[in-house]
C-alpha cells in the first residue's frame, strides 16, 4: 500500500518540469535526488550514485520509503528551480546531452553541474579559455594501434595541431572553423573517444582519438566547439547565436555497411562503410579508414537529387537495393535488410529536402576542384 509521502512524491513527479529527467530530458523519471531536489531517469540516477552520497542522495519514487523532510525538500525545489541554479551559466557552445547521447557526454554534464559546479562558477570552465594543449591517444593512419600525441588548440590562430615529435613541426595543422568532431565510441570501441574530420587537399581526412579520462575528452570536445563559435561570431557578426550554434560540431546522421556498384550498371557490388556527415555521404573500406574511397555531395532535390527504392532495369538487384540520383551519376546501393534500406532512404531524403547553405556550396566546390584535376569520369565526386 502506498503511503501519504510516496503519493506526495508521485504527485510532484507529474508536475510540469518534474515529468522529465532533470539532466537528460527523458520522460517519466522514476528516481529522485532528494538532497538536490530533482527527478531523474534510471540512467542518470546511476551516474548520480557514482558521484557519492556527499553530492547526491538517490531514492526510487515508488519503491523507497520517504521521510517528511525529504518530500518537503522535493516540493521546495524540483527540476525547474534546480536547473535555474545549476545551469545558470551554461555557455551556448557547450553541448547539452539528451537521453540518447553517449555516456561520456552525459556523465560529464552531470559531474560538471553538481560535482564541479562549473555552470555556477564560470572560472572553472577550462574549455572556454581559447587555448588547450595536452596528450590524446591517436590511431595510426595505416596502423590500428593508438599512440600518444600532443594536441594544441588555438582560437587566435584558428588551428588544431598535433605532433609526433614536439621538437619538430606539427604532423597536421587543421583549421578549427572547418573541422567536424563526432563522438564514435561504438565504432572505435573506446568509451571516451571522438572522430575529427576535415578537408585536406580537397578530400576528407579522419583522425580517431580517445582518452582514459572522460572529463579530458569532453573538455577537448567543448573547447573545439567554443573556438568554432567564437570564430563564427567574428566572421558573421549579424547572424543569430542560434544560427551559429547550428554550425558547430554534429555527430554523423547515420553510419553503416552498404554495397555499391561502380559507375557502370554491370559492375559488381562491393561492401563499403558509409557515413553521412551533414551533406557529405562518404564511403570507406573500413569503419576506421583514414580517408574515404569516395565522397558524394548531397544537394537539394530541386537541383536533380533524389533517392528511391529499387534499381533500374538492367542493374542487378541484391534484394534491398535503392538508387541515389545526383546530377552527375546514379548510385546503385544495397543494404543488409529492409530496415537498414529504409533508414538510409529516410536520412538521405531529409538532407535532400533542406536548402543548401553558402557553407555547403563551399564544401561542394572544394570537392569538385579536387576531382576535376584527377579524373574525367562521369562522377567528379567519387572514385570507386
Tab-separated table of N, CA, C and O in Angstrom, residues 230-326:
chain	number	residue	atom	x	y	z
A	230	UNK	N	33.271	31.140	-31.489
A	230	UNK	CA	33.884	32.468	-31.415
A	230	UNK	C	34.408	32.915	-32.781
A	230	UNK	O	34.303	34.104	-33.135
A	231	UNK	N	34.958	32.003	-33.556
A	231	UNK	CA	35.422	32.349	-34.905
A	231	UNK	C	34.241	32.691	-35.815
A	231	UNK	O	34.323	33.616	-36.622
A	232	UNK	N	33.149	31.966	-35.686
A	232	UNK	CA	31.960	32.248	-36.485
A	232	UNK	C	31.345	33.598	-36.118
A	232	UNK	O	30.837	34.314	-36.990
A	233	UNK	N	31.373	33.946	-34.843
A	233	UNK	CA	30.819	35.229	-34.413
A	233	UNK	C	31.591	36.396	-35.027
A	233	UNK	O	31.015	37.443	-35.322
A	234	UNK	N	32.880	36.199	-35.234
A	234	UNK	CA	33.692	37.231	-35.889
A	234	UNK	C	33.398	37.278	-37.386
A	234	UNK	O	33.260	38.349	-37.979
A	235	UNK	N	33.284	36.096	-37.992
A	235	UNK	CA	33.070	36.031	-39.443
A	235	UNK	C	31.661	36.458	-39.847
A	235	UNK	O	31.470	37.032	-40.921
A	236	UNK	N	30.666	36.202	-38.983
A	236	UNK	CA	29.269	36.517	-39.302
A	236	UNK	C	28.649	37.302	-38.151
A	236	UNK	O	27.832	36.780	-37.388
A	237	UNK	N	29.028	38.567	-38.003
A	237	UNK	CA	28.582	39.360	-36.843
A	237	UNK	C	27.079	39.601	-36.789
A	237	UNK	O	26.542	39.874	-35.711
A	238	UNK	N	26.387	39.522	-37.920
A	238	UNK	CA	24.947	39.790	-37.921
A	238	UNK	C	24.104	38.526	-37.752
A	238	UNK	O	22.887	38.610	-37.586
A	239	UNK	N	24.738	37.364	-37.784
A	239	UNK	CA	23.992	36.109	-37.643
A	239	UNK	C	23.566	35.910	-36.193
A	239	UNK	O	24.244	36.352	-35.257
A	240	UNK	N	22.434	35.260	-36.003
A	240	UNK	CA	21.962	35.000	-34.653
A	240	UNK	C	22.801	33.896	-34.014
A	240	UNK	O	23.418	33.080	-34.701
A	241	UNK	N	22.794	33.881	-32.698
A	241	UNK	CA	23.548	32.863	-31.974
A	241	UNK	C	23.032	31.469	-32.294
A	241	UNK	O	23.817	30.529	-32.455
A	242	UNK	N	21.723	31.327	-32.424
A	242	UNK	CA	21.138	30.021	-32.731
A	242	UNK	C	21.618	29.512	-34.090
A	242	UNK	O	21.896	28.315	-34.260
A	243	UNK	N	21.718	30.406	-35.073
A	243	UNK	CA	22.196	30.013	-36.396
A	243	UNK	C	23.632	29.513	-36.331
A	243	UNK	O	23.990	28.519	-36.970
A	244	UNK	N	24.462	30.210	-35.574
A	244	UNK	CA	25.871	29.848	-35.492
A	244	UNK	C	26.077	28.560	-34.702
A	244	UNK	O	26.913	27.731	-35.072
A	245	UNK	N	25.329	28.387	-33.633
A	245	UNK	CA	25.446	27.157	-32.847
A	245	UNK	C	25.100	25.944	-33.701
A	245	UNK	O	25.693	24.877	-33.553
A	246	UNK	N	24.175	26.116	-34.621
A	246	UNK	CA	23.780	25.016	-35.508
A	246	UNK	C	24.905	24.598	-36.449
A	246	UNK	O	24.867	23.503	-37.023
A	247	UNK	N	25.920	25.468	-36.601
A	247	UNK	CA	27.039	25.168	-37.491
A	247	UNK	C	28.202	24.509	-36.760
A	247	UNK	O	29.233	24.232	-37.368
A	248	UNK	N	28.048	24.289	-35.460
A	248	UNK	CA	29.124	23.668	-34.693
A	248	UNK	C	29.154	22.163	-34.943
A	248	UNK	O	28.504	21.666	-35.848
A	249	UNK	N	29.918	21.455	-34.158
A	249	UNK	CA	30.095	20.020	-34.374
A	249	UNK	C	28.775	19.263	-34.301
A	249	UNK	O	27.899	19.594	-33.506
A	250	UNK	N	28.661	18.244	-35.133
A	250	UNK	CA	27.481	17.381	-35.123
A	250	UNK	C	27.901	15.938	-35.304
A	250	UNK	O	28.763	15.632	-36.125
A	251	UNK	N	27.284	15.054	-34.522
A	251	UNK	CA	27.510	13.632	-34.750
A	251	UNK	C	26.958	13.257	-36.117
A	251	UNK	O	26.059	13.915	-36.651
A	252	UNK	N	27.494	12.190	-36.689
A	252	UNK	CA	27.049	11.777	-38.012
A	252	UNK	C	25.575	11.387	-37.978
A	252	UNK	O	25.106	10.750	-37.033
A	253	UNK	N	24.861	11.768	-39.023
A	253	UNK	CA	23.430	11.461	-39.081
A	253	UNK	C	23.181	9.955	-39.146
A	253	UNK	O	22.207	9.456	-38.579
A	254	UNK	N	24.092	9.243	-39.820
A	254	UNK	CA	23.915	7.791	-39.934
A	254	UNK	C	25.208	7.183	-40.448
A	254	UNK	O	25.949	7.803	-41.216
A	255	UNK	N	25.481	5.941	-40.025
A	255	UNK	CA	26.634	5.184	-40.496
A	255	UNK	C	26.254	3.714	-40.607
A	255	UNK	O	25.348	3.245	-39.917
A	256	UNK	N	26.971	2.997	-41.470
A	256	UNK	CA	26.738	1.568	-41.564
A	256	UNK	C	27.234	0.990	-42.874
A	256	UNK	O	27.647	1.711	-43.786
A	257	UNK	N	27.165	-0.340	-42.965
A	257	UNK	CA	27.621	-1.036	-44.171
A	257	UNK	C	26.552	-0.990	-45.257
A	257	UNK	O	25.373	-1.175	-44.982
A	258	UNK	N	26.981	-0.733	-46.473
A	258	UNK	CA	26.158	-0.845	-47.672
A	258	UNK	C	27.012	-1.468	-48.771
A	258	UNK	O	28.237	-1.488	-48.691
A	259	UNK	N	26.339	-1.979	-49.806
A	259	UNK	CA	27.034	-2.417	-51.001
A	259	UNK	C	26.767	-1.410	-52.108
A	259	UNK	O	25.658	-0.883	-52.225
A	260	UNK	N	27.770	-1.128	-52.927
A	260	UNK	CA	27.603	-0.204	-54.052
A	260	UNK	C	28.304	-0.767	-55.283
A	260	UNK	O	29.281	-1.515	-55.181
A	261	UNK	N	27.784	-0.376	-56.434
A	261	UNK	CA	28.428	-0.755	-57.691
A	261	UNK	C	29.397	0.343	-58.096
A	261	UNK	O	29.457	1.409	-57.496
A	262	UNK	N	30.162	0.068	-59.169
A	262	UNK	CA	30.962	1.106	-59.792
A	262	UNK	C	30.075	1.971	-60.667
A	262	UNK	O	28.839	1.865	-60.621
A	263	UNK	N	30.664	2.827	-61.504
A	263	UNK	CA	29.855	3.738	-62.321
A	263	UNK	C	29.057	3.053	-63.422
A	263	UNK	O	28.089	3.620	-63.925
A	264	UNK	N	29.407	1.800	-63.781
A	264	UNK	CA	28.682	1.081	-64.838
A	264	UNK	C	27.679	0.132	-64.220
A	264	UNK	O	27.986	-0.545	-63.219
A	265	UNK	N	26.495	0.005	-64.789
A	265	UNK	CA	25.467	-0.895	-64.228
A	265	UNK	C	25.912	-2.340	-64.118
A	265	UNK	O	25.408	-3.089	-63.284
A	266	UNK	N	26.871	-2.751	-64.950
A	266	UNK	CA	27.334	-4.138	-64.928
A	266	UNK	C	28.402	-4.386	-63.867
A	266	UNK	O	28.796	-5.535	-63.647
A	267	UNK	N	28.887	-3.334	-63.229
A	267	UNK	CA	29.920	-3.501	-62.207
A	267	UNK	C	29.377	-4.279	-61.011
A	267	UNK	O	28.199	-4.156	-60.650
A	268	UNK	N	30.255	-5.049	-60.390
A	268	UNK	CA	29.851	-5.834	-59.229
A	268	UNK	C	29.682	-4.936	-58.004
A	268	UNK	O	30.254	-3.845	-57.923
A	269	UNK	N	28.873	-5.410	-57.060
A	269	UNK	CA	28.700	-4.690	-55.803
A	269	UNK	C	29.911	-4.934	-54.896
A	269	UNK	O	30.439	-6.049	-54.838
A	270	UNK	N	30.339	-3.898	-54.192
A	270	UNK	CA	31.399	-4.022	-53.206
A	270	UNK	C	30.922	-3.452	-51.878
A	270	UNK	O	30.217	-2.439	-51.837
A	271	UNK	N	31.333	-4.112	-50.786
A	271	UNK	CA	30.904	-3.693	-49.459
A	271	UNK	C	31.717	-2.488	-49.008
A	271	UNK	O	32.954	-2.511	-49.063
A	272	UNK	N	31.012	-1.439	-48.551
A	272	UNK	CA	31.665	-0.212	-48.112
A	272	UNK	C	30.990	0.302	-46.842
A	272	UNK	O	29.785	0.112	-46.640
A	273	UNK	N	31.778	0.980	-46.002
A	273	UNK	CA	31.245	1.614	-44.798
A	273	UNK	C	30.840	3.045	-45.154
A	273	UNK	O	31.676	3.861	-45.513
A	274	UNK	N	29.538	3.339	-45.062
A	274	UNK	CA	29.025	4.650	-45.438
A	274	UNK	C	28.830	5.526	-44.201
A	274	UNK	O	28.392	5.062	-43.149
A	275	UNK	N	29.143	6.809	-44.353
A	275	UNK	CA	28.990	7.798	-43.285
A	275	UNK	C	28.316	9.038	-43.859
A	275	UNK	O	28.781	9.582	-44.865
A	276	UNK	N	27.235	9.476	-43.225
A	276	UNK	CA	26.549	10.696	-43.648
A	276	UNK	C	26.925	11.814	-42.696
A	276	UNK	O	26.522	11.830	-41.529
A	277	UNK	N	27.718	12.751	-43.184
A	277	UNK	CA	28.185	13.904	-42.412
A	277	UNK	C	27.587	15.163	-43.028
A	277	UNK	O	28.083	15.677	-44.018
A	278	UNK	N	26.460	15.612	-42.446
A	278	UNK	CA	25.715	16.760	-42.993
A	278	UNK	C	25.350	16.459	-44.442
A	278	UNK	O	24.541	15.597	-44.700
A	279	UNK	N	25.986	17.174	-45.407
A	279	UNK	CA	25.630	16.954	-46.813
A	279	UNK	C	26.664	16.097	-47.541
A	279	UNK	O	26.591	15.940	-48.767
A	280	UNK	N	27.604	15.535	-46.808
A	280	UNK	CA	28.603	14.655	-47.421
A	280	UNK	C	28.277	13.205	-47.097
A	280	UNK	O	28.216	12.814	-45.941
A	281	UNK	N	28.068	12.408	-48.138
A	281	UNK	CA	27.887	10.974	-47.979
A	281	UNK	C	29.194	10.320	-48.416
A	281	UNK	O	29.544	10.338	-49.602
A	282	UNK	N	29.928	9.765	-47.451
A	282	UNK	CA	31.247	9.194	-47.724
A	282	UNK	C	31.187	7.670	-47.617
A	282	UNK	O	30.416	7.134	-46.836
A	283	UNK	N	32.006	7.002	-48.411
A	283	UNK	CA	32.109	5.551	-48.265
A	283	UNK	C	33.575	5.139	-48.149
A	283	UNK	O	34.462	5.733	-48.746
A	284	UNK	N	33.810	4.145	-47.275
A	284	UNK	CA	35.152	3.750	-46.875
A	284	UNK	C	35.307	2.239	-46.968
A	284	UNK	O	34.324	1.497	-46.952
A	285	UNK	N	36.557	1.788	-47.013
A	285	UNK	CA	36.807	0.351	-46.991
A	285	UNK	C	36.494	-0.237	-45.621
A	285	UNK	O	35.980	-1.352	-45.516
A	286	UNK	N	36.798	0.519	-44.544
A	286	UNK	CA	36.574	0.053	-43.181
A	286	UNK	C	35.981	1.188	-42.345
A	286	UNK	O	36.128	2.360	-42.699
A	287	UNK	N	35.336	0.877	-41.229
A	287	UNK	CA	34.748	1.933	-40.397
A	287	UNK	C	35.755	2.962	-39.893
A	287	UNK	O	35.396	4.128	-39.680
A	288	UNK	N	37.030	2.547	-39.697
A	288	UNK	CA	38.031	3.465	-39.167
A	288	UNK	C	39.085	3.833	-40.215
A	288	UNK	O	40.242	4.101	-39.885
A	289	UNK	N	38.680	3.869	-41.450
A	289	UNK	CA	39.593	4.290	-42.515
A	289	UNK	C	39.987	5.750	-42.326
A	289	UNK	O	39.184	6.578	-41.885
A	290	UNK	N	41.240	6.063	-42.685
A	290	UNK	CA	41.720	7.446	-42.559
A	290	UNK	C	41.127	8.341	-43.641
A	290	UNK	O	40.945	9.545	-43.427
A	291	UNK	N	40.836	7.765	-44.801
A	291	UNK	CA	40.267	8.527	-45.926
A	291	UNK	C	39.087	7.757	-46.516
A	291	UNK	O	39.130	6.524	-46.576
A	292	UNK	N	38.074	8.450	-47.001
A	292	UNK	CA	37.006	7.765	-47.722
A	292	UNK	C	37.467	7.340	-49.108
A	292	UNK	O	38.347	7.973	-49.691
A	293	UNK	N	36.879	6.276	-49.616
A	293	UNK	CA	37.128	5.883	-51.006
A	293	UNK	C	36.480	6.881	-51.962
A	293	UNK	O	36.960	7.101	-53.074
A	294	UNK	N	35.366	7.468	-51.520
A	294	UNK	CA	34.670	8.436	-52.340
A	294	UNK	C	33.755	9.296	-51.495
A	294	UNK	O	33.403	8.929	-50.372
A	295	UNK	N	33.377	10.439	-52.037
A	295	UNK	CA	32.506	11.384	-51.336
A	295	UNK	C	31.443	11.903	-52.290
A	295	UNK	O	31.748	12.319	-53.410
A	296	UNK	N	30.227	11.845	-51.839
A	296	UNK	CA	29.097	12.286	-52.657
A	296	UNK	C	28.474	13.496	-51.993
A	296	UNK	O	28.011	13.413	-50.846
A	297	UNK	N	28.468	14.611	-52.677
A	297	UNK	CA	27.799	15.793	-52.139
A	297	UNK	C	26.295	15.676	-52.404
A	297	UNK	O	25.871	15.374	-53.512
A	298	UNK	N	25.503	15.894	-51.364
A	298	UNK	CA	24.043	15.803	-51.474
A	298	UNK	C	23.457	17.202	-51.521
A	298	UNK	O	23.450	17.925	-50.530
A	299	UNK	N	22.962	17.585	-52.692
A	299	UNK	CA	22.342	18.894	-52.843
A	299	UNK	C	20.859	18.847	-52.515
A	299	UNK	O	20.386	17.979	-51.780
A	300	UNK	N	20.115	19.762	-53.089
A	300	UNK	CA	18.678	19.840	-52.862
A	300	UNK	C	17.924	19.106	-53.968
A	300	UNK	O	18.371	19.061	-55.116
A	301	UNK	N	16.778	18.532	-53.625
A	301	UNK	CA	16.007	17.762	-54.597
A	301	UNK	C	15.579	18.599	-55.808
A	301	UNK	O	15.377	18.050	-56.898
A	302	UNK	N	15.459	19.910	-55.627
A	302	UNK	CA	15.085	20.774	-56.750
A	302	UNK	C	16.219	20.894	-57.776
A	302	UNK	O	16.002	21.377	-58.878
A	303	UNK	N	17.420	20.453	-57.393
A	303	UNK	CA	18.580	20.556	-58.279
A	303	UNK	C	18.971	19.209	-58.884
A	303	UNK	O	20.109	19.022	-59.337
A	304	UNK	N	18.053	18.250	-58.876
A	304	UNK	CA	18.316	16.980	-59.546
A	304	UNK	C	18.796	15.860	-58.653
A	304	UNK	O	19.328	14.862	-59.150
A	305	UNK	N	18.601	15.990	-57.338
A	305	UNK	CA	18.977	14.926	-56.402
A	305	UNK	C	17.721	14.197	-55.938
A	305	UNK	O	16.703	14.819	-55.637
A	306	UNK	N	17.800	12.869	-55.872
A	306	UNK	CA	16.665	12.088	-55.391
A	306	UNK	C	17.146	10.731	-54.909
A	306	UNK	O	18.260	10.306	-55.210
A	307	UNK	N	16.282	10.034	-54.172
A	307	UNK	CA	16.596	8.695	-53.695
A	307	UNK	C	15.301	7.889	-53.656
A	307	UNK	O	14.247	8.411	-53.289
A	308	UNK	N	15.368	6.609	-54.074
A	308	UNK	CA	14.153	5.794	-54.120
A	308	UNK	C	14.508	4.320	-53.993
A	308	UNK	O	15.656	3.919	-54.244
A	309	UNK	N	13.530	3.525	-53.622
A	309	UNK	CA	13.698	2.072	-53.509
A	309	UNK	C	13.892	1.460	-54.891
A	309	UNK	O	13.275	1.883	-55.865
A	310	UNK	N	14.736	0.441	-54.973
A	310	UNK	CA	14.914	-0.299	-56.211
A	310	UNK	C	16.002	0.259	-57.110
A	310	UNK	O	16.565	1.332	-56.854
A	311	UNK	N	16.304	-0.484	-58.167
A	311	UNK	CA	17.284	-0.070	-59.163
A	311	UNK	C	16.660	-0.205	-60.550
A	311	UNK	O	15.698	-0.952	-60.731
A	312	UNK	N	17.191	0.517	-61.548
A	312	UNK	CA	16.611	0.448	-62.895
A	312	UNK	C	16.771	-0.944	-63.518
A	312	UNK	O	17.601	-1.747	-63.089
A	313	UNK	N	15.975	-1.202	-64.518
A	313	UNK	CA	16.084	-2.451	-65.280
A	313	UNK	C	17.482	-2.568	-65.874
A	313	UNK	O	18.023	-1.599	-66.420
A	314	UNK	N	18.063	-3.733	-65.737
A	314	UNK	CA	19.413	-3.936	-66.250
A	314	UNK	C	20.475	-3.888	-65.178
A	314	UNK	O	21.620	-4.286	-65.410
A	315	UNK	N	20.111	-3.377	-63.977
A	315	UNK	CA	21.042	-3.326	-62.837
A	315	UNK	C	20.668	-4.451	-61.875
A	315	UNK	O	19.495	-4.630	-61.547
A	316	UNK	N	21.663	-5.216	-61.441
A	316	UNK	CA	21.386	-6.333	-60.544
A	316	UNK	C	20.821	-5.846	-59.217
A	316	UNK	O	21.368	-4.945	-58.588
A	317	UNK	N	19.703	-6.435	-58.811
A	317	UNK	CA	19.054	-6.083	-57.543
A	317	UNK	C	19.439	-7.131	-56.509
A	317	UNK	O	19.158	-8.314	-56.674
A	318	UNK	N	20.078	-6.690	-55.416
A	318	UNK	CA	20.514	-7.620	-54.373
A	318	UNK	C	19.441	-7.911	-53.331
A	318	UNK	O	19.701	-8.603	-52.359
A	319	UNK	N	18.263	-7.373	-53.526
A	319	UNK	CA	17.166	-7.682	-52.619
A	319	UNK	C	16.706	-6.509	-51.777
A	319	UNK	O	15.518	-6.352	-51.518
A	320	UNK	N	17.634	-5.677	-51.333
A	320	UNK	CA	17.289	-4.490	-50.538
A	320	UNK	C	17.990	-3.284	-51.146
A	320	UNK	O	18.676	-2.525	-50.477
A	321	UNK	N	17.811	-3.142	-52.448
A	321	UNK	CA	18.530	-2.127	-53.209
A	321	UNK	C	17.772	-0.807	-53.249
A	321	UNK	O	16.556	-0.749	-53.062
A	322	UNK	N	18.537	0.263	-53.490
A	322	UNK	CA	17.941	1.582	-53.705
A	322	UNK	C	18.889	2.414	-54.558
A	322	UNK	O	20.075	2.079	-54.716
A	323	UNK	N	18.355	3.460	-55.134
A	323	UNK	CA	19.106	4.284	-56.079
A	323	UNK	C	19.188	5.714	-55.583
A	323	UNK	O	18.171	6.323	-55.236
A	324	UNK	N	20.409	6.239	-55.543
A	324	UNK	CA	20.641	7.650	-55.220
A	324	UNK	C	21.011	8.351	-56.516
A	324	UNK	O	21.991	7.986	-57.174
A	325	UNK	N	20.236	9.361	-56.868
A	325	UNK	CA	20.475	10.073	-58.125
A	325	UNK	C	21.057	11.447	-57.836
A	325	UNK	O	20.532	12.204	-57.016
A	326	UNK	N	22.173	11.762	-58.505
A	326	UNK	CA	22.764	13.096	-58.460
A	326	UNK	C	22.838	13.618	-59.894
A	326	UNK	O	22.664	12.839	-60.845
